[in-house]
PDB file of C-alpha atoms in Angstrom:
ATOM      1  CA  UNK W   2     -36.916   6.830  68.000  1.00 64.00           C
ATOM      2  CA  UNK W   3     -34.686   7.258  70.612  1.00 79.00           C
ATOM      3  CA  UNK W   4     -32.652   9.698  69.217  1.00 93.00           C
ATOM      4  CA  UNK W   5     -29.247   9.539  69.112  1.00 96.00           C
ATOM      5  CA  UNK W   6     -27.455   8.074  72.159  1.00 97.00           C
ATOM      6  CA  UNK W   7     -24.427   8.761  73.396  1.00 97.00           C
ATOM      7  CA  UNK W   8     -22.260   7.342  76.615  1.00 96.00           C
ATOM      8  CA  UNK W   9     -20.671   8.144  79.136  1.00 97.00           C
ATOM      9  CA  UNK W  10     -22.449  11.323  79.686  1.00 96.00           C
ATOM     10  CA  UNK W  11     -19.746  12.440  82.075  1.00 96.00           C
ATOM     11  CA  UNK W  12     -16.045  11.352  81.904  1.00 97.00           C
ATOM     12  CA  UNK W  13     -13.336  12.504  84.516  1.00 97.00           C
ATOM     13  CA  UNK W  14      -9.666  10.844  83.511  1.00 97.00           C
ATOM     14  CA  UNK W  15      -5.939  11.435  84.380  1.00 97.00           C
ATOM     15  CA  UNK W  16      -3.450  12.292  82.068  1.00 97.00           C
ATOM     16  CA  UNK W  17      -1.896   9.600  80.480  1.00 97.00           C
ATOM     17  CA  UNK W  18      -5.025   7.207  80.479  1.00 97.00           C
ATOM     18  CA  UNK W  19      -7.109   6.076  77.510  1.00 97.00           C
ATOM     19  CA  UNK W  20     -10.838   7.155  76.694  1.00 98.00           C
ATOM     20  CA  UNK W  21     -13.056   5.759  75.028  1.00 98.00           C
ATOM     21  CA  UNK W  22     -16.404   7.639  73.704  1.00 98.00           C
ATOM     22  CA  UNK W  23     -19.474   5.722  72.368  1.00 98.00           C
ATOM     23  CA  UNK W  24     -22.018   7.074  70.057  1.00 98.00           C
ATOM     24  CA  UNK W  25     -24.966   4.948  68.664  1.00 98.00           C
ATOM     25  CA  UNK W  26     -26.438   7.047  65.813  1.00 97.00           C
ATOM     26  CA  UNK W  27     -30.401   7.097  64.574  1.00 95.00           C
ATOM     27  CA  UNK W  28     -31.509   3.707  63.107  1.00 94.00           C
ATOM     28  CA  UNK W  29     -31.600   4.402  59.075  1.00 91.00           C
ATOM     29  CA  UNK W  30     -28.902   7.261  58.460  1.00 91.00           C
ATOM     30  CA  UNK W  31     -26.055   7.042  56.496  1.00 89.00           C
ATOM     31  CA  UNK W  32     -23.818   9.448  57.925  1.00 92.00           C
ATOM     32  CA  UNK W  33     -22.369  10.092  61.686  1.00 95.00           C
ATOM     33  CA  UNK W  34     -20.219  12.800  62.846  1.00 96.00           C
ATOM     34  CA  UNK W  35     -18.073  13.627  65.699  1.00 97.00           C
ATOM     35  CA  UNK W  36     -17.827  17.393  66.964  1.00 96.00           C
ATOM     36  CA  UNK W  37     -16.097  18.558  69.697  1.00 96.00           C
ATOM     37  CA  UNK W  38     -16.629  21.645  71.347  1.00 94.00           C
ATOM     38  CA  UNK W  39     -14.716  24.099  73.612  1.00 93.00           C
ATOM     39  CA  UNK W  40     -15.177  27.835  74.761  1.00 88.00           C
ATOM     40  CA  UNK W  41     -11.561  28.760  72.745  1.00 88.00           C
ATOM     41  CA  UNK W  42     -12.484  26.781  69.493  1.00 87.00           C
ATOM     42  CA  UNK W  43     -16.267  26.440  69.367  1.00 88.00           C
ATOM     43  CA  UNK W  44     -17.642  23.764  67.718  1.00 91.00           C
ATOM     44  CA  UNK W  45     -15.359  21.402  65.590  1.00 91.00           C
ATOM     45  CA  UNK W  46     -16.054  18.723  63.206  1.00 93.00           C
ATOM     46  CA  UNK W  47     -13.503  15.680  63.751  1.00 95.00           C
ATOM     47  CA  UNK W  48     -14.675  13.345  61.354  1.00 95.00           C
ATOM     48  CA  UNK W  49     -17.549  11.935  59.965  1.00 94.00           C
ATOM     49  CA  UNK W  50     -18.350   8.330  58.476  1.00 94.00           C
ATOM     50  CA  UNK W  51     -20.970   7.416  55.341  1.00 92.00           C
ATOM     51  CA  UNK W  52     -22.186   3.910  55.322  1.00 92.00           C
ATOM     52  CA  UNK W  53     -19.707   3.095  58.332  1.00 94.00           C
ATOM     53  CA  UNK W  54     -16.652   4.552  56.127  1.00 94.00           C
ATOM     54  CA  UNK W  55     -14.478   7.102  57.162  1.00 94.00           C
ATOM     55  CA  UNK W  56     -14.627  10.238  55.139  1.00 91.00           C
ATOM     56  CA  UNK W  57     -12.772  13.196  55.792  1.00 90.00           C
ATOM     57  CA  UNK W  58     -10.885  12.740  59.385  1.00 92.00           C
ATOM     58  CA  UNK W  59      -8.731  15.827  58.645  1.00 90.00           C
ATOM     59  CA  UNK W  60     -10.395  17.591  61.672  1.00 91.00           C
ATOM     60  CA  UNK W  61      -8.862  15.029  63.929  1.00 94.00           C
ATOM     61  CA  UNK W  62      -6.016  17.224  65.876  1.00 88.00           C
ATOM     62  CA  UNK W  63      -3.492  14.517  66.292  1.00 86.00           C
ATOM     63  CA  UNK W  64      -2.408  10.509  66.197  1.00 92.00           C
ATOM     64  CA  UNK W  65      -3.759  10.224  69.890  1.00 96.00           C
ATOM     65  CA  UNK W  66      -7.366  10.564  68.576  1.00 97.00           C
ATOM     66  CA  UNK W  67      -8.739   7.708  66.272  1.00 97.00           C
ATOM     67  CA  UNK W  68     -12.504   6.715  65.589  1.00 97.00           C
ATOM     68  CA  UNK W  69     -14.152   3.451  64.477  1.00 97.00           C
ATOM     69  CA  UNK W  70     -17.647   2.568  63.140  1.00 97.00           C
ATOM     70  CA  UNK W  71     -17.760  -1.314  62.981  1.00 96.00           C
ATOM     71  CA  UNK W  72     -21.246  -1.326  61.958  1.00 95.00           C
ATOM     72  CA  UNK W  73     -24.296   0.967  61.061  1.00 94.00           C
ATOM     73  CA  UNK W  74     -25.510   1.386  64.681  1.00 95.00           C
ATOM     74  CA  UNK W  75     -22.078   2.327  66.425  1.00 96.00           C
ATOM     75  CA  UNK W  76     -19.535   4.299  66.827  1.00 98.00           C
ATOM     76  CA  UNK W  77     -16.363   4.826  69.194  1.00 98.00           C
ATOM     77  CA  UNK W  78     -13.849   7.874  69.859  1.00 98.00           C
ATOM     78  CA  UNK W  79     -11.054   6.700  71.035  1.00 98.00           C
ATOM     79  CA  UNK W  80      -7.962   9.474  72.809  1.00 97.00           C
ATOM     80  CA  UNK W  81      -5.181   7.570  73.909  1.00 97.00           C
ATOM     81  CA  UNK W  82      -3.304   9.137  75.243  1.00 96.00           C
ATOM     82  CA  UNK W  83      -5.111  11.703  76.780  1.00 97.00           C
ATOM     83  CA  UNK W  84      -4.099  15.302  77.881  1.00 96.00           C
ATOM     84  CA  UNK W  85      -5.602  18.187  80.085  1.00 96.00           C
ATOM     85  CA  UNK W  86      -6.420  19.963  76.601  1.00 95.00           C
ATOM     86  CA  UNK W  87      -8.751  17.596  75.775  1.00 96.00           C
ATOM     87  CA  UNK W  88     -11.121  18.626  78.285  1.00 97.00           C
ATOM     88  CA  UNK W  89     -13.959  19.366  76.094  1.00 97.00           C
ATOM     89  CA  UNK W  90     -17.345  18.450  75.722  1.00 96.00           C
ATOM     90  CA  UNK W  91     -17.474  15.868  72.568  1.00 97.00           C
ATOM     91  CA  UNK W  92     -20.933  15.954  70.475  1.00 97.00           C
ATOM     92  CA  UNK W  93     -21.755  12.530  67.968  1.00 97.00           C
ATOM     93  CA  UNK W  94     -24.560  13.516  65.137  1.00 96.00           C
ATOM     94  CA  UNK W  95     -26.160  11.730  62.510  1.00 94.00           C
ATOM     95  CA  UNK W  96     -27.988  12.384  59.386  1.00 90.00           C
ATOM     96  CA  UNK W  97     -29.496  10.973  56.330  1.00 85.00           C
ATOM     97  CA  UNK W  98     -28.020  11.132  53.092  1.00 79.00           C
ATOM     98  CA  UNK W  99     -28.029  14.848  51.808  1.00 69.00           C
ATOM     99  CA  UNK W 100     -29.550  14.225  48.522  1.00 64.00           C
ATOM    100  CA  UNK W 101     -33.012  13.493  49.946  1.00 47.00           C
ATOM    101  CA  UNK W 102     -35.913  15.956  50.342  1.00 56.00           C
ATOM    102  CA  UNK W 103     -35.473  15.813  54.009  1.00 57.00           C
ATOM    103  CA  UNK W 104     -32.155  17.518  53.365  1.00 62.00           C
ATOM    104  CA  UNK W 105     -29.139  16.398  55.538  1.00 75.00           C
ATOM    105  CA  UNK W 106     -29.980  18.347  58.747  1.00 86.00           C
ATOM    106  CA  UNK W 107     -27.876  16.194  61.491  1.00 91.00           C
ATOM    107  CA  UNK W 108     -29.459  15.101  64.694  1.00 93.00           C
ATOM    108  CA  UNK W 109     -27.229  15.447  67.709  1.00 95.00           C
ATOM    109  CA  UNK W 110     -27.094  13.331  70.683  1.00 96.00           C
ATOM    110  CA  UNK W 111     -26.365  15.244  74.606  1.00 94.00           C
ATOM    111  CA  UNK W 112     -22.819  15.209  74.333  1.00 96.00           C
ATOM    112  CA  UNK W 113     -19.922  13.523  76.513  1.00 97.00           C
ATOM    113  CA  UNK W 114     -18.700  16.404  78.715  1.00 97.00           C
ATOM    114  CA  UNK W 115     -14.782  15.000  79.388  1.00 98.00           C
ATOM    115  CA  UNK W 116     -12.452  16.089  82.151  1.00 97.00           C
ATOM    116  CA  UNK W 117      -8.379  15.202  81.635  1.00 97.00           C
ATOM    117  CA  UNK W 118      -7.150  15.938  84.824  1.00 96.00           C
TER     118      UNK W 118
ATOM    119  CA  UNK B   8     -14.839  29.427  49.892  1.00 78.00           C
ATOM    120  CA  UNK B   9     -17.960  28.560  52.248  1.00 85.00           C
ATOM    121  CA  UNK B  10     -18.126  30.497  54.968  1.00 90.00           C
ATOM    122  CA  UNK B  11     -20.798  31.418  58.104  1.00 94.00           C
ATOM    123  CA  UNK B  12     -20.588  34.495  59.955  1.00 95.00           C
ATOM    124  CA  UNK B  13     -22.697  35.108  63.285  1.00 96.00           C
ATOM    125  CA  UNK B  14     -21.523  39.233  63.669  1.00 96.00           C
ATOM    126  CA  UNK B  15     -23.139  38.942  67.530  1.00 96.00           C
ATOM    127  CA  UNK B  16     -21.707  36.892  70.304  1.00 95.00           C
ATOM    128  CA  UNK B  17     -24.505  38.042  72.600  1.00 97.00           C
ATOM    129  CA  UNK B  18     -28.105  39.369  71.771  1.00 98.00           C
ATOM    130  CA  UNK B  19     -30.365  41.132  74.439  1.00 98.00           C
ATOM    131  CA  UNK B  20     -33.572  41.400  74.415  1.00 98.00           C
ATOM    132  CA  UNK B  21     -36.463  41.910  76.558  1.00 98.00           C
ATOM    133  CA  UNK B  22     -39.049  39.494  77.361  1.00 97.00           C
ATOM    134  CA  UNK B  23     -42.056  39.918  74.633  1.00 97.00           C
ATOM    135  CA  UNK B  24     -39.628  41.677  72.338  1.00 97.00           C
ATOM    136  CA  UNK B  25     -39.185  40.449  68.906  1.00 97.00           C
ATOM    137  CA  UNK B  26     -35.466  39.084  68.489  1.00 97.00           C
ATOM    138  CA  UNK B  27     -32.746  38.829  65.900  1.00 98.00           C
ATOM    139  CA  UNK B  28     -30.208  36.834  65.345  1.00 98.00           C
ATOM    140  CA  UNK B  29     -27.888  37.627  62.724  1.00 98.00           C
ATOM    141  CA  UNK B  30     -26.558  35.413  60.394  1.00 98.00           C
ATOM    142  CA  UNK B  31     -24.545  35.367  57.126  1.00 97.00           C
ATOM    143  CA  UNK B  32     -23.037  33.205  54.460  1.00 95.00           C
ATOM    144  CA  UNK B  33     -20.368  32.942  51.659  1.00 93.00           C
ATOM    145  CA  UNK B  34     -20.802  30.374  49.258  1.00 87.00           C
ATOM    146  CA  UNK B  35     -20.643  29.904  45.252  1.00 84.00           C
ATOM    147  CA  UNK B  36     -23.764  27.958  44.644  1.00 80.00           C
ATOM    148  CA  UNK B  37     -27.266  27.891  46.321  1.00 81.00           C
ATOM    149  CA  UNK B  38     -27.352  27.854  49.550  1.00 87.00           C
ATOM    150  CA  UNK B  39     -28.694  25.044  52.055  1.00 89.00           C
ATOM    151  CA  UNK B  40     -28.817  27.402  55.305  1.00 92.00           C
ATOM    152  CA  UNK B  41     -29.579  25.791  58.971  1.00 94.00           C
ATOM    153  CA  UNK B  42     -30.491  27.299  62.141  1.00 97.00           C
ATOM    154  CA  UNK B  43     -29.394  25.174  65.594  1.00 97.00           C
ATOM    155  CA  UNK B  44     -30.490  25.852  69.209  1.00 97.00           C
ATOM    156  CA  UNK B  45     -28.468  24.581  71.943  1.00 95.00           C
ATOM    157  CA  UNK B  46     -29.741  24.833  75.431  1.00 94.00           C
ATOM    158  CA  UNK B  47     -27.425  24.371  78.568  1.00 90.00           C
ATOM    159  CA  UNK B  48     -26.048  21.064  78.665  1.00 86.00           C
ATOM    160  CA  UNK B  49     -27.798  20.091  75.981  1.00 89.00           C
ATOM    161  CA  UNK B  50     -26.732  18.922  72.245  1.00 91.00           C
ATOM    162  CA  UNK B  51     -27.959  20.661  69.394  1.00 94.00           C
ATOM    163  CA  UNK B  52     -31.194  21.546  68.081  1.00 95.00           C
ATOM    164  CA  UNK B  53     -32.475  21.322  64.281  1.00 94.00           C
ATOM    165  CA  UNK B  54     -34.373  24.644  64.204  1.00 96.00           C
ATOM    166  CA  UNK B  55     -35.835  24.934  60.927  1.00 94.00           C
ATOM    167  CA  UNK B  56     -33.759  24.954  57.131  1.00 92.00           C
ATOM    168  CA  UNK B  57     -34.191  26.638  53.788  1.00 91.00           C
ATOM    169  CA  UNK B  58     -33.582  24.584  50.898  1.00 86.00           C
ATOM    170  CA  UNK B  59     -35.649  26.274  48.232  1.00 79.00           C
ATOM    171  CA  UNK B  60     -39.172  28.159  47.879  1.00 81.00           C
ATOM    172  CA  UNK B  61     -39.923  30.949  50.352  1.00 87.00           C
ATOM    173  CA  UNK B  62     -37.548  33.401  51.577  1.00 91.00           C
ATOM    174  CA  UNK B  63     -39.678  32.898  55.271  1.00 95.00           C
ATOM    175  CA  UNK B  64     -38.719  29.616  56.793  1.00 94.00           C
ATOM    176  CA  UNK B  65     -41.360  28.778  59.718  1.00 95.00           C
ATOM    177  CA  UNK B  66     -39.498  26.286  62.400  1.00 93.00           C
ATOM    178  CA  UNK B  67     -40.275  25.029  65.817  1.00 91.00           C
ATOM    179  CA  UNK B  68     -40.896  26.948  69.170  1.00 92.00           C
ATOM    180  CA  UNK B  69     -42.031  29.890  66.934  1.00 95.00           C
ATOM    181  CA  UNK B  70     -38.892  30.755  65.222  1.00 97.00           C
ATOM    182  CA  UNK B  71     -38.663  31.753  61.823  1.00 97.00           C
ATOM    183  CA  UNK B  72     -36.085  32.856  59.611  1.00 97.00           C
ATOM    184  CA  UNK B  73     -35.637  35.054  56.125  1.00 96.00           C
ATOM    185  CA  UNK B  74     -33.542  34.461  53.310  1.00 95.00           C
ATOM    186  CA  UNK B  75     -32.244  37.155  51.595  1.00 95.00           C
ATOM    187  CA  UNK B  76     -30.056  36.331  48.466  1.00 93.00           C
ATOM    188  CA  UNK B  77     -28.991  39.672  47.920  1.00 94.00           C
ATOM    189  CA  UNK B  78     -27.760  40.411  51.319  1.00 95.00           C
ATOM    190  CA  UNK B  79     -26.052  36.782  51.570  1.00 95.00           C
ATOM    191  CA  UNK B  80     -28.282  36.895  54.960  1.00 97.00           C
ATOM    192  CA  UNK B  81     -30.189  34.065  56.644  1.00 97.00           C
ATOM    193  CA  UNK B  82     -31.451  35.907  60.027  1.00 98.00           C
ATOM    194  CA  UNK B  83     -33.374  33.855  62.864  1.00 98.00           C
ATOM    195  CA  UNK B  84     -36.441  35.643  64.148  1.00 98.00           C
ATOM    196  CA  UNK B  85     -39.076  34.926  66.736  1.00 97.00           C
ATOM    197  CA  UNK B  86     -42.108  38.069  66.998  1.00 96.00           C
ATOM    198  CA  UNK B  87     -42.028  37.467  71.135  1.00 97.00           C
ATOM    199  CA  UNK B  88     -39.117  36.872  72.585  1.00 97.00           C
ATOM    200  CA  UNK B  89     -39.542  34.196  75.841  1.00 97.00           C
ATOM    201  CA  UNK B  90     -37.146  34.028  78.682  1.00 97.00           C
ATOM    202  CA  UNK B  91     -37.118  30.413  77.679  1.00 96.00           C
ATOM    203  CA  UNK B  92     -35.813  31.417  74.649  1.00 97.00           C
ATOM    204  CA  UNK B  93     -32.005  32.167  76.163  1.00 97.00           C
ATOM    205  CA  UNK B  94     -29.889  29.829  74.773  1.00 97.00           C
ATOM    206  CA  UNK B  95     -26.842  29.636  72.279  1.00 96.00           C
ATOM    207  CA  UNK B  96     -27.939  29.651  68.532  1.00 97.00           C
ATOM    208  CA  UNK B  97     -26.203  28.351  65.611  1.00 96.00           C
ATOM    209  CA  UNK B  98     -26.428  29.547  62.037  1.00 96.00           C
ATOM    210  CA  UNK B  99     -25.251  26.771  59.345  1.00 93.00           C
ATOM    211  CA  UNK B 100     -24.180  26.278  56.065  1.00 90.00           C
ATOM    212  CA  UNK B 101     -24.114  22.793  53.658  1.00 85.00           C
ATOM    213  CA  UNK B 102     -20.781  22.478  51.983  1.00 74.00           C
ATOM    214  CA  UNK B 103     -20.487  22.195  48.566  1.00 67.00           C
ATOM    215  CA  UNK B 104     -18.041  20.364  45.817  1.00 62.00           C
ATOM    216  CA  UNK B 105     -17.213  17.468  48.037  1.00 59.00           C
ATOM    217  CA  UNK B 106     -18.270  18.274  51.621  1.00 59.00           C
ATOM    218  CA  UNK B 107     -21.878  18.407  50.203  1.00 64.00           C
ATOM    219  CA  UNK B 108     -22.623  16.225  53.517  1.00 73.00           C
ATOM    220  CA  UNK B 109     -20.579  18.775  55.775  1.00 82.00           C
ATOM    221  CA  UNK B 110     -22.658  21.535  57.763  1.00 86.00           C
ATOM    222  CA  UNK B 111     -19.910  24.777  58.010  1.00 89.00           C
ATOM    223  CA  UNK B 112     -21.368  26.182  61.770  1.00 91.00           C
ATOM    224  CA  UNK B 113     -21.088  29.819  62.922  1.00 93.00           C
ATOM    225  CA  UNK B 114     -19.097  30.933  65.740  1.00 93.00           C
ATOM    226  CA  UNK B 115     -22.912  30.628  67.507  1.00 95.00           C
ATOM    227  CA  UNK B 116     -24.297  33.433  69.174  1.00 97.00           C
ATOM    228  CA  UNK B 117     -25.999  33.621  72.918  1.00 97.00           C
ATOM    229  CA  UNK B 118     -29.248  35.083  73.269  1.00 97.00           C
ATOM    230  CA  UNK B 119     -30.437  36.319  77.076  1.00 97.00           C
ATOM    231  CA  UNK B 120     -33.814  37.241  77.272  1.00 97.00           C
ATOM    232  CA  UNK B 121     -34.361  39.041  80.263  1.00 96.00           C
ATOM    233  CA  UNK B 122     -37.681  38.972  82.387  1.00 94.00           C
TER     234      UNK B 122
END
């Protein structure tokens, strides 16, 4: 497996403009979240999605952030606008259910790293 | 209320040193505990996990990590440190009630192993 993939790797965007973040999770789990992490916050869960269905989104700072999951094998994070405090590096991980023996550690893809100039 | 608490931003320790990194939790029911490595510019690492059964918890690269129930304290450990090793760790907690498919995260600490 490849893991789970994330893209772009590397995002540099003005002020104003809209981003879009793209997460494909590991083939057979039920759950996908989206983390973002800074050097003032840490690491931050923004929402996370079971069986493609939005859960809890209450980490989510504001209207300008919103997240999809059309179907089991993808995922977008969409800012629009976006803004300077942004600039964070934004982490997608999946899991399996957490009821099973394998427990519910989550697997996390490399991360976008996003600039908002 | 669940909590995580990583006491250490920053852990020293020499190269072929055994290391420590502190970690403890708040929560009302049995605890699912994870440990998380993150290397730079990397995402996060599934260390190892205790569920249930022995306090020691063996994981990858050599780690390991004790549970103590009375102490509330799930500490990673490695017997010989590697400069390789330097890298920010994560301590983590499974919610409970209805964020049973949450992981709470420490603050993470950074461990520099010097040569």
């Amino acid at each position: 497996d490849a893991g789970v993939i994330q893209s772009p790797r590397h995002e540099v965007t003005e002020m104003g403009q809209e981003v879009t973040l793209r997460c494909k999770p590991i083939s057979g789990h039920d759950y996908l979240f989206w983390y973002r992490q800074t050097m003032m916050r840490g690491l931050e869960l923004l929402i996370y999605f079971n069986n493609n269905v939005p859960i809890d989104d209450s980490g989510m700072p504001e209207d300008r952030f919103s997240a999809k999951m059309p179907n089991a094998s993808f995922s977008t994070l969409k800012i629009q606008p976006s803004e300077p405090r942004d600039s964070a590096v934004y982490f997608c991980a999946s899991s399996f259910h957490p009821t099973t023996t394998s427990g519910n550690e989550q697997f996390f893809g490399p991360g976008t790293r996003l600039t908002v100039l | 209320a669940q909590s995580v608490a990583q006491p250490e931003d920053q852990v020293n320790v020499a190269e072929g040193n055994p290391l420590t990194v502190k970690c403890t939790y708040s929560v009302s029911g049995n605890p699912y505990l994870f440990w998380y490595v993150q290397y730079p510019n990397r995402g996060l690492q599934f260390l190892l996990k205790y569920i249930t059964g022995d306090n020691l918890v063996k994981g990858s690269y050599g780690f390991e990590a004790e549970f103590n129930k009375s102490q509330t304290s799930f500490h990673l450990k490695k017997p010989s440190a590697l400069v390789s090793d330097s890298a920010l760790y994560f301590c983590a907690l499974r919610g409970y009630g209805g964020a049973t498919n949450k992981l709470i995260f420490g603050t993470g600490t950074l461990l520099a192993v010097q040569p």
